[in-house]
Tab-separated table of C-alpha atoms and ligand atoms in Angstrom:
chain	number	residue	atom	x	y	z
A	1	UNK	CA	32.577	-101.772	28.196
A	2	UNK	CA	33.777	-98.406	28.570
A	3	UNK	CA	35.057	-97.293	25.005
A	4	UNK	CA	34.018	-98.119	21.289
A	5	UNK	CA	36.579	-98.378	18.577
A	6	UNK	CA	35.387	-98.747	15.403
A	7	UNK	CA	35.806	-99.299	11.684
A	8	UNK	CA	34.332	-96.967	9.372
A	9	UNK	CA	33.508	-98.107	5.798
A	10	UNK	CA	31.268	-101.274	5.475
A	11	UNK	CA	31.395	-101.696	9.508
A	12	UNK	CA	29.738	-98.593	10.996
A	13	UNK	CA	28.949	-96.862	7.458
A	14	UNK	CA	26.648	-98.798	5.531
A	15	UNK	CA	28.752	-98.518	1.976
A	16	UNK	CA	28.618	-102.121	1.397
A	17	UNK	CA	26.573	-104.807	-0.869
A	18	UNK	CA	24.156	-105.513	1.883
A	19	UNK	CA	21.547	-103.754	3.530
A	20	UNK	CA	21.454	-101.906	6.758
A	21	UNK	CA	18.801	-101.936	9.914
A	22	UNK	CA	17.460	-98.599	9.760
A	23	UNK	CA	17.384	-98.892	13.605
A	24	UNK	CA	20.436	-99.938	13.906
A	25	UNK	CA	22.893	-96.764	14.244
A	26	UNK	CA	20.111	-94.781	16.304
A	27	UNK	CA	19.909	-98.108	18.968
A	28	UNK	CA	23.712	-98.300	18.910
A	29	UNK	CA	23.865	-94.374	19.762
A	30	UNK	CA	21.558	-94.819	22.302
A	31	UNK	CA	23.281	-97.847	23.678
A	32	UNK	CA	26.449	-95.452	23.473
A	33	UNK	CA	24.457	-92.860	25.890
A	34	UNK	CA	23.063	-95.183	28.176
A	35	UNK	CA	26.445	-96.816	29.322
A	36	UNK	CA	28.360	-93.575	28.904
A	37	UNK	CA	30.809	-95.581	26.171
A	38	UNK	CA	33.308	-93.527	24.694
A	39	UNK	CA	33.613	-93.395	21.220
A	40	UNK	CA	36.396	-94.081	18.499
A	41	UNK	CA	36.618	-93.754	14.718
A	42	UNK	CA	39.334	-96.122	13.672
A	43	UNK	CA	39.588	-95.824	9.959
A	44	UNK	CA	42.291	-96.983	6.711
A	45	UNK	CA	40.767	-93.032	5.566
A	46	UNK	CA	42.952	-90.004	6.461
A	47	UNK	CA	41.525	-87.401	8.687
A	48	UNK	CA	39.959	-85.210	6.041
A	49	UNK	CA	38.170	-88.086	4.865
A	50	UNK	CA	37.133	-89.266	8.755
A	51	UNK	CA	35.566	-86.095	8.544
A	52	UNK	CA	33.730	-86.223	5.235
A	53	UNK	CA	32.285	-89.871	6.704
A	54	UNK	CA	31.078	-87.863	9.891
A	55	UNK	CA	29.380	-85.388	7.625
A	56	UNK	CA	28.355	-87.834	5.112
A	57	UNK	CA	26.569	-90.273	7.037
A	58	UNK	CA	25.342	-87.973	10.205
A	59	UNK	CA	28.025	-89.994	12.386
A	60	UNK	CA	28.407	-88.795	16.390
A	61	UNK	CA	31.291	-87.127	16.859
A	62	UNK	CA	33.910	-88.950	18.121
A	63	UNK	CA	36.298	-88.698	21.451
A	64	UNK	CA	39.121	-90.104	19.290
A	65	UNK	CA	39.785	-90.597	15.450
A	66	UNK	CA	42.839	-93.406	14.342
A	67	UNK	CA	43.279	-92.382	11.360
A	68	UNK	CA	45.589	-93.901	8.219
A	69	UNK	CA	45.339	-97.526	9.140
A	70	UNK	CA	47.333	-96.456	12.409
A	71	UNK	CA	49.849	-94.139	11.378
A	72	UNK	CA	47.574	-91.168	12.734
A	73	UNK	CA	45.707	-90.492	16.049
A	74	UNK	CA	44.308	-87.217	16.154
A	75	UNK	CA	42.544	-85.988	20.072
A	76	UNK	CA	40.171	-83.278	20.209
A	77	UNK	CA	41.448	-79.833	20.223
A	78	UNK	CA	39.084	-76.580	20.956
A	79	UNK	CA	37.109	-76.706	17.598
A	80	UNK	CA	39.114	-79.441	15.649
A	81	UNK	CA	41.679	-82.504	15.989
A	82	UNK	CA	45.321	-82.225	16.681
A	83	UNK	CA	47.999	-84.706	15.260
A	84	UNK	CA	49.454	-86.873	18.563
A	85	UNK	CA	52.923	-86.196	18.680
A	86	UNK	CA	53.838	-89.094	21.200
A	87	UNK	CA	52.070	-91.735	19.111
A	88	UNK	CA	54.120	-90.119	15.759
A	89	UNK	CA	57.011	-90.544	18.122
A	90	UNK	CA	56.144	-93.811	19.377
A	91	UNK	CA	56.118	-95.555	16.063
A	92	UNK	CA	58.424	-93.220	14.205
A	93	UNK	CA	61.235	-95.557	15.769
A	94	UNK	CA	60.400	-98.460	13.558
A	95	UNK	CA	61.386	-96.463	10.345
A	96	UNK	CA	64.822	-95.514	11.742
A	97	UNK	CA	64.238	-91.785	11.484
A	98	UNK	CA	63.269	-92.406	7.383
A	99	UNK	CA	59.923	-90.791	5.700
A	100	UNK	CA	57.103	-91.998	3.524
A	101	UNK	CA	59.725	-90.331	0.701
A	102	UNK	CA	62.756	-92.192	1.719
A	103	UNK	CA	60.907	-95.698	1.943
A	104	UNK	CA	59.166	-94.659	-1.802
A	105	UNK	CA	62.657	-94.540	-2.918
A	106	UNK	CA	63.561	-97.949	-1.647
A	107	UNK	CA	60.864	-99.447	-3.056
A	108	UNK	CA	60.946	-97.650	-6.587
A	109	UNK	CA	60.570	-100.119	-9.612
A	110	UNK	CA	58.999	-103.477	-8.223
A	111	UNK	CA	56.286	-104.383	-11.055
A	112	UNK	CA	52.745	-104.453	-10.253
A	113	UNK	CA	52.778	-101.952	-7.852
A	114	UNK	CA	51.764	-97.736	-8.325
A	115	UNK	CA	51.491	-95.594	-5.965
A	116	UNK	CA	48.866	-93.372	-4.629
A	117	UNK	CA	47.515	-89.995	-5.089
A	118	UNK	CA	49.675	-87.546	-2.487
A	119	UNK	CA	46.674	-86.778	-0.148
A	120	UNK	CA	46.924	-90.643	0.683
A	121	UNK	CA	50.249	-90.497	1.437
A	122	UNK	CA	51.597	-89.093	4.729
A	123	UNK	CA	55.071	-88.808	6.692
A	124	UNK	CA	54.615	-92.068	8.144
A	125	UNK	CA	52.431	-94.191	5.909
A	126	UNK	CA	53.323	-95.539	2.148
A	127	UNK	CA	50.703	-96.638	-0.225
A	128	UNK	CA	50.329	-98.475	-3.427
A	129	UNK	CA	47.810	-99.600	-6.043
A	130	UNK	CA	47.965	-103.239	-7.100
A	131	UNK	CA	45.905	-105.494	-9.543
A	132	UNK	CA	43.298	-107.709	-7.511
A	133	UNK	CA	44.572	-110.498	-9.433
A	134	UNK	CA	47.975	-109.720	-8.445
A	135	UNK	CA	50.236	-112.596	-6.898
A	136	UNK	CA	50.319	-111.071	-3.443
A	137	UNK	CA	52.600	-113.079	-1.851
A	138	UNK	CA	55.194	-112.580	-4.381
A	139	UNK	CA	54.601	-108.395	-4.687
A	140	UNK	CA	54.384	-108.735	-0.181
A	141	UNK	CA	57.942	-110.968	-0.479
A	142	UNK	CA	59.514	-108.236	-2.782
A	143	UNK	CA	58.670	-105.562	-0.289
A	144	UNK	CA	59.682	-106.939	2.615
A	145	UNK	CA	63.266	-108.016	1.146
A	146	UNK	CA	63.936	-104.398	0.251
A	147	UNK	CA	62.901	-102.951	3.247
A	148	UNK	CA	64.739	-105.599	5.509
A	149	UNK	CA	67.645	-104.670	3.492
A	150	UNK	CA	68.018	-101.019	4.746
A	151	UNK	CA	66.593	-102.224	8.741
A	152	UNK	CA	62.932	-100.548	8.408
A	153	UNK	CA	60.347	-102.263	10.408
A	154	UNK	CA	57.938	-102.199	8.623
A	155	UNK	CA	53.590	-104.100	8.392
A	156	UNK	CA	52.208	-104.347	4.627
A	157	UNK	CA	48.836	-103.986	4.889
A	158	UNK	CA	46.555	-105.475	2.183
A	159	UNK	CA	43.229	-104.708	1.481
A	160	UNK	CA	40.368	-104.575	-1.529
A	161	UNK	CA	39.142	-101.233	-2.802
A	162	UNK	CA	36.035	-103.236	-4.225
A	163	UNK	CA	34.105	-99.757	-5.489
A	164	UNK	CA	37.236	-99.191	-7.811
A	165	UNK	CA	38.475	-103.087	-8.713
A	166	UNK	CA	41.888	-102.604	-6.654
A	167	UNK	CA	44.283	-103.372	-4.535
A	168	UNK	CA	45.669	-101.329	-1.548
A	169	UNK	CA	49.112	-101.809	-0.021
A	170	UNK	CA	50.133	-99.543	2.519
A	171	UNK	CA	53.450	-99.292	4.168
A	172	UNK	CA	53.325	-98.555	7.881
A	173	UNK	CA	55.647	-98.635	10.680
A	174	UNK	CA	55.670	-102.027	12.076
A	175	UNK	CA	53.539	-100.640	15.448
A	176	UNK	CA	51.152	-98.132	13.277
A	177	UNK	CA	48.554	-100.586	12.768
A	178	UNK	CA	44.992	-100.330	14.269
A	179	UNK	CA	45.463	-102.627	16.732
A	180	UNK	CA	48.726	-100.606	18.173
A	181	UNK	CA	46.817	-97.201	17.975
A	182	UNK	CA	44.222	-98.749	19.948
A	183	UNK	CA	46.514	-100.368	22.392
A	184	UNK	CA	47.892	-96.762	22.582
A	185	UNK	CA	44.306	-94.820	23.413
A	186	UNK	CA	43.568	-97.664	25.813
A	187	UNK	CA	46.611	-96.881	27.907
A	188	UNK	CA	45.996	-93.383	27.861
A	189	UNK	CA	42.518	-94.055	29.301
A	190	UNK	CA	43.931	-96.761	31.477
A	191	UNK	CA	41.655	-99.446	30.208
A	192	UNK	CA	41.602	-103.323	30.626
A	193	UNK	CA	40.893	-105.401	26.992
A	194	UNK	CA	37.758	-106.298	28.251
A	195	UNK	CA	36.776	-102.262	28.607
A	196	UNK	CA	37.193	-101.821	25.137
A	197	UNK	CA	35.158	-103.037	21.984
A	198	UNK	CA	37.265	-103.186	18.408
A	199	UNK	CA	34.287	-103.642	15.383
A	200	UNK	CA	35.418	-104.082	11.905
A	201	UNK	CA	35.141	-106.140	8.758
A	202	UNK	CA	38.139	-106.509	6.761
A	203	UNK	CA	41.700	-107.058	6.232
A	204	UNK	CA	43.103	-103.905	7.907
A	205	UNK	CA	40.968	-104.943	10.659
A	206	UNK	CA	42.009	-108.401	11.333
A	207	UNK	CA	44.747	-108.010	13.339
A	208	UNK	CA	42.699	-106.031	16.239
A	209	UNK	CA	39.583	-108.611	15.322
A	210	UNK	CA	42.072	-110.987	16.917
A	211	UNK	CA	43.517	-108.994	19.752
A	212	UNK	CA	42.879	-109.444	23.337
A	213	UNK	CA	40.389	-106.369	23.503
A	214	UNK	CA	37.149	-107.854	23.225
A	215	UNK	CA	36.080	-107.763	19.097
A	216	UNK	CA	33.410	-108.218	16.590
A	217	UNK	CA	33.470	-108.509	13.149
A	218	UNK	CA	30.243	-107.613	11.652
A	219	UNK	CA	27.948	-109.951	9.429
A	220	UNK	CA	28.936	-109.058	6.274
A	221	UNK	CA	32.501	-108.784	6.580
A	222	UNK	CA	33.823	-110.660	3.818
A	223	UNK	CA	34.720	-114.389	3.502
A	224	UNK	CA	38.771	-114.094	3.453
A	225	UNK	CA	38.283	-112.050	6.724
A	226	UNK	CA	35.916	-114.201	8.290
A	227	UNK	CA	38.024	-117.420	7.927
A	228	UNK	CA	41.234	-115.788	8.742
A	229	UNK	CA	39.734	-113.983	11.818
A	230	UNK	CA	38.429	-118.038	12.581
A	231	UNK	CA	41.928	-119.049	12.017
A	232	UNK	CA	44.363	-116.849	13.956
A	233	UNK	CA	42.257	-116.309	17.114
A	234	UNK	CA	42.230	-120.538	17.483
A	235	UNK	CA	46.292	-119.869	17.044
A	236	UNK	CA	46.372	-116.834	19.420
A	237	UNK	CA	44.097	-118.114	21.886
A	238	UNK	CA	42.043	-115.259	21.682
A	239	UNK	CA	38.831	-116.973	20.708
A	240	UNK	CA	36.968	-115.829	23.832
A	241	UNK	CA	37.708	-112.240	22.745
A	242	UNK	CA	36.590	-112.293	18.858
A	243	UNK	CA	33.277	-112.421	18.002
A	244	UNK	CA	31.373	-112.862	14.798
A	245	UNK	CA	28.117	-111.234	14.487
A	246	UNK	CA	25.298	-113.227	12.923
A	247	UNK	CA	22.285	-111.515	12.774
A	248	UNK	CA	18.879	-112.306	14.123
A	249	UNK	CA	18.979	-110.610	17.835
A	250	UNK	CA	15.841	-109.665	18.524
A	251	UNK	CA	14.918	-106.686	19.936
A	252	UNK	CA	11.313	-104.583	21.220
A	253	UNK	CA	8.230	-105.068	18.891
A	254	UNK	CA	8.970	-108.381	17.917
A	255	UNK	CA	11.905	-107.160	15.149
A	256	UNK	CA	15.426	-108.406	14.779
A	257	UNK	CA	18.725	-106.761	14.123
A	258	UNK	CA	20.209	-108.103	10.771
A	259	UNK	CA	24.117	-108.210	12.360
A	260	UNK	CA	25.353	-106.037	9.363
A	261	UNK	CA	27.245	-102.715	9.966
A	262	UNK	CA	25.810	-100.952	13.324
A	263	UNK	CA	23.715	-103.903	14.141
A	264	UNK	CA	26.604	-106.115	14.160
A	265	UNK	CA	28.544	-103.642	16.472
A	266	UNK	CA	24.897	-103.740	18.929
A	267	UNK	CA	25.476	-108.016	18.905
A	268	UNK	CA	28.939	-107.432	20.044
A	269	UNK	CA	28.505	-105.166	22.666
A	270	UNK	CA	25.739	-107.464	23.843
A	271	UNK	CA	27.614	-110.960	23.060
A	272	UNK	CA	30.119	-108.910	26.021
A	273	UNK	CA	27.693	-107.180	28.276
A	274	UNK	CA	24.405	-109.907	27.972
A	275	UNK	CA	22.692	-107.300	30.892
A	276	UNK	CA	22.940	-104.546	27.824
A	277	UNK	CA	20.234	-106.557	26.061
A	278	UNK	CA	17.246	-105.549	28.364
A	279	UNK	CA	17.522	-102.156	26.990
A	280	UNK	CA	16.962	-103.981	23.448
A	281	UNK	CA	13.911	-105.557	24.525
A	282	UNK	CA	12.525	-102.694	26.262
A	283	UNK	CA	9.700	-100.773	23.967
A	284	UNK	CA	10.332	-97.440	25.769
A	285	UNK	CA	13.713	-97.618	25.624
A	286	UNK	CA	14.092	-98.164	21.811
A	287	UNK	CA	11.001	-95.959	21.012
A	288	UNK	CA	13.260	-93.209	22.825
A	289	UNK	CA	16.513	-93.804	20.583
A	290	UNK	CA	13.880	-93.564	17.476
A	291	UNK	CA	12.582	-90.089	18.139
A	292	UNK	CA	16.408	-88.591	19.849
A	293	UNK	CA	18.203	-90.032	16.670
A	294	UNK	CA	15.616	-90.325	13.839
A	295	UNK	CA	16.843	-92.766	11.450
A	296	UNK	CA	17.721	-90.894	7.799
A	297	UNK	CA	14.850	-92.887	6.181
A	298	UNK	CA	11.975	-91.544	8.564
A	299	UNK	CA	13.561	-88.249	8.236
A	300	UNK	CA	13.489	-87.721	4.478
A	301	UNK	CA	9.841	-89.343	5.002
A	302	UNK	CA	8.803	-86.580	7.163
A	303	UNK	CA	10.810	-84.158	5.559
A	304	UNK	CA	8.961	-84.540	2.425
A	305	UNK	CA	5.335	-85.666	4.531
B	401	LIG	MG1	36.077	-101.537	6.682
């Protein structure tokens, strides 16, 4: 396992219903260090926001950040990220040459569906609101007719902004997906699907959960994701390659990882590389992780001690 790709919100940040290990994101940095496993963000938030997360949440910094569901894929630059010009290239063909703008104007007027603030729109990505209680199928139909109509390739992306009761569509090139972007970074690092790990926990994710790069969806992704990550790797064949974290790997002292957020990514690195779980069990080894990457909750305690 050579390189990380992961999910941000509700798979590596802990913004979700259920609670996190506070081991969990200093074992899985020290895991990280250990094996010398590169490390990507791969995130429906734009790069701004990637950014805010890293801040945020004390996140490592990462070797790559796949940004906008896909449509972005931003490399390290002396003292900040540049855009990728070859992947903007790369999936720029689907679109025929047209914009975010041109493919707003195709799609003006179909009911149900608003779209979203400017700073979530960019050249290559197109997004709407919808009601949760929408008819999906009928809004997704609508979409694709139009866009069929004037020969754009296009993926519609759904997903659930639970924190604000809505929908998300986005409108992506038909390659600008997560999956593509990290087909894209594992070519430029020449790895095999077994070097890489995808982690991630909802719809925008399930495509990649089902891949043939080895993948784990952590514990508490939600139902709808679970059973259609269940469904389409049995169709795929990829069952081998997508995992489901479920909580309750033990590790030193007698404790257990719960499988939600980091500690789900830690059972799917070690579902793939079983000789990884030594480390787990070794006291030494996760005492060291504890006092290089105090976890925030000891650190506020001995902030305020
Ligand atoms: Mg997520």
């Amino acid at each position: 396992m050579k390189l990380l790709c992961t999910d941000l919100d509700r798979t590596l940040l802990p913004n979700g219903d259920e609670p996190e290990c506070a081991m969990a994101r200093p074992l899985l940095w020290q895991m990280l260090d250990t094996h010398g496993v590169s490390l990507a963000y791969v995130s429906g938030r734009d790069l701004d926001r990637v950014l805010d997360a890293i801040d945020e949440y004390e996140l490592r910094q990462p070797d790559f950040i796949v940004a906008d569901v896909g449509s972005s894929l931003y490399l390290p630059d002396t003292g900040g990220w540049i855009n990728s010009e070859d992947w903007q290239r790369t999936i720029a063909i689907d679109w025929d040459g047209m914009t975010g703008d041109d493919i707003k104007q195709h799609l003006r007027g179909i009911d149900g569906l608003r779209e979203q603030e400017a700073s979530r729109q960019s050249l290559l990505k197109t997004s709407y609101y919808f009601a949760l209680d929408a008819d999906r199928e009928a809004l997704t139909d609508q979409v694709a007719d139009r866009l069929e109509a004037v020969n754009v390739q296009a993926a519609l992306v759904m997903s659930d902004d639970i924190e604000n009761a809505v929908g998300l569509l986005d409108v992506l090139p038909r390659q600008a997906n997560k999956s593509g972007a990290i087909r894209y970074v594992r070519s430029l690092l020449e790895l095999a699907p077994a070097d890489v790990l995808f982690a991630g926990d909802s719809g925008n994710d399930v495509a990649a959960l089902v891949s043939a790069v080895s993948a784990v969806a952590v514990a508490n992704a939600d139902t709808d994701t679970q059973q259609a990550i269940s469904h389409k790797s049995r169709l795929l064949g990829t069952e081998a390659s997508t995992y489901q974290a479920v909580g309750g790997l033990k590790i030193a002292g007698d404790r257990s990882l719960n499988g939600n957020y980091a500690s789900g990514i830690i059972e799917g690195l070690v579902h793939y590389q079983p000789a990884w779980r030594t480390y787990l069990l070794d006291d030494n080894w996760v005492a060291e992780a504890l006092e290089r990457y105090p976890p925030a909750s000891l650190a506020v305690a001995s902030k305020s001690a």
